[in-house]
C-alpha angles and dihedrals in degrees: 000000000000119000108219106155122085119216089253090052097047083049092055092043088056090053096048094051089055089044090056090063092079093117092049089067093083086073088058095050089048095053101033109022114196084355096069097103090056093051091052093052087049092048090048092053091052098051097049095087089059088061088061091041092056091046094052093047088052092052091048085051091053093238101309099130129232095330097054089041093058091042092051092045103041107016131256097292103035088041087059092051093052094043088056089057092053086050092058091042093055092046085050092050088049097048092045092050090046091056097044093050090049087055093049091050089043093052106034110022113020100033116200094003110135108263093232087069097066090037090061096040095045091050097049090050093049089045087055088049094052089052091059090068136199098330090060091053090043094052095040104044102069093046090048094044093055095035090058091049088054092050088049095058094042094052092044087055089052094047095040096096086056094055113119111187088199090075087068095064142122096039121217095346092169136088121254091246090059090049100056095092096040088056096048091049099075089036089062097036117063106343094054090049090066088089080093088073088065087070091061094045091088092059097052115110103233120197117233129035112278096358125122109188096162095128085083094053088045096048092048093051091045090055095046092050093041098052088047090058099041091052086051093053097048087043094055096041091053096048103035098032108184093353088079093074095057106034112100096225108016094176089056100034095052089066088071087073092054116117150129111221116304093309103072113037137143098029094154093110094057088062094055096088094049088050096047093049096050089051087048089051093049096050096044090057091050091050092047088050092052087046094051094053093049 
């Protein structure tokens, strides 16, 4: 197996996958309201031990990626059964993401176009992206990760005049029992989906014979992606307030409020392409992981 990803590229890949969960934030707001950012933090803390578990399992599998990890952990037969479960899970993720992306295109970009049109077109484009393999992901991820941070700073500056700190209060005005599902939501989506990254682990160039210090790259990518989503959540809450819980895609629809005076307004159409590309990148990763396990 050719190892074609550097540790830094792997970190960028993890960050990009998390950045691609922008559309999923609608579920955070619906469950948590203005406490969505706090639920994200608690869900992220809950997920951290799994990163070290994945990397430890990789070390035991001698860098063979997810199939080797499962074989070493469960045995050959049971490992194949668990591998099949992961394959079904990855296919489900790709189908769910494709459906969600098509709905976004149908509602906000290609209005009144039958939904099967964006599903077919997006599916074909993502299939093409997955066919490009690891080299495509390794090259694109760092550029995409940095690019989205630049766009985040740019857009936040446009929205800064509309920020209202009062929308952030009261903080955590719910019982711990009512917080279980909201905390588990970011833990499973997108953090739980990072199990896809274990398929790439066997392709990472690791310095030092027999050593697998990939937890550093994994944690770095996790922090980069986590911080990105956290800033987006806080920005949307501070700008949209209670409307964040009823809008279809708050992370996109908040752009309609961005302006600088009366000169620069209605810039949401400029962000259509970046949104579509990060969705394309995310689905392509899920498809590639599915193909690798077949």
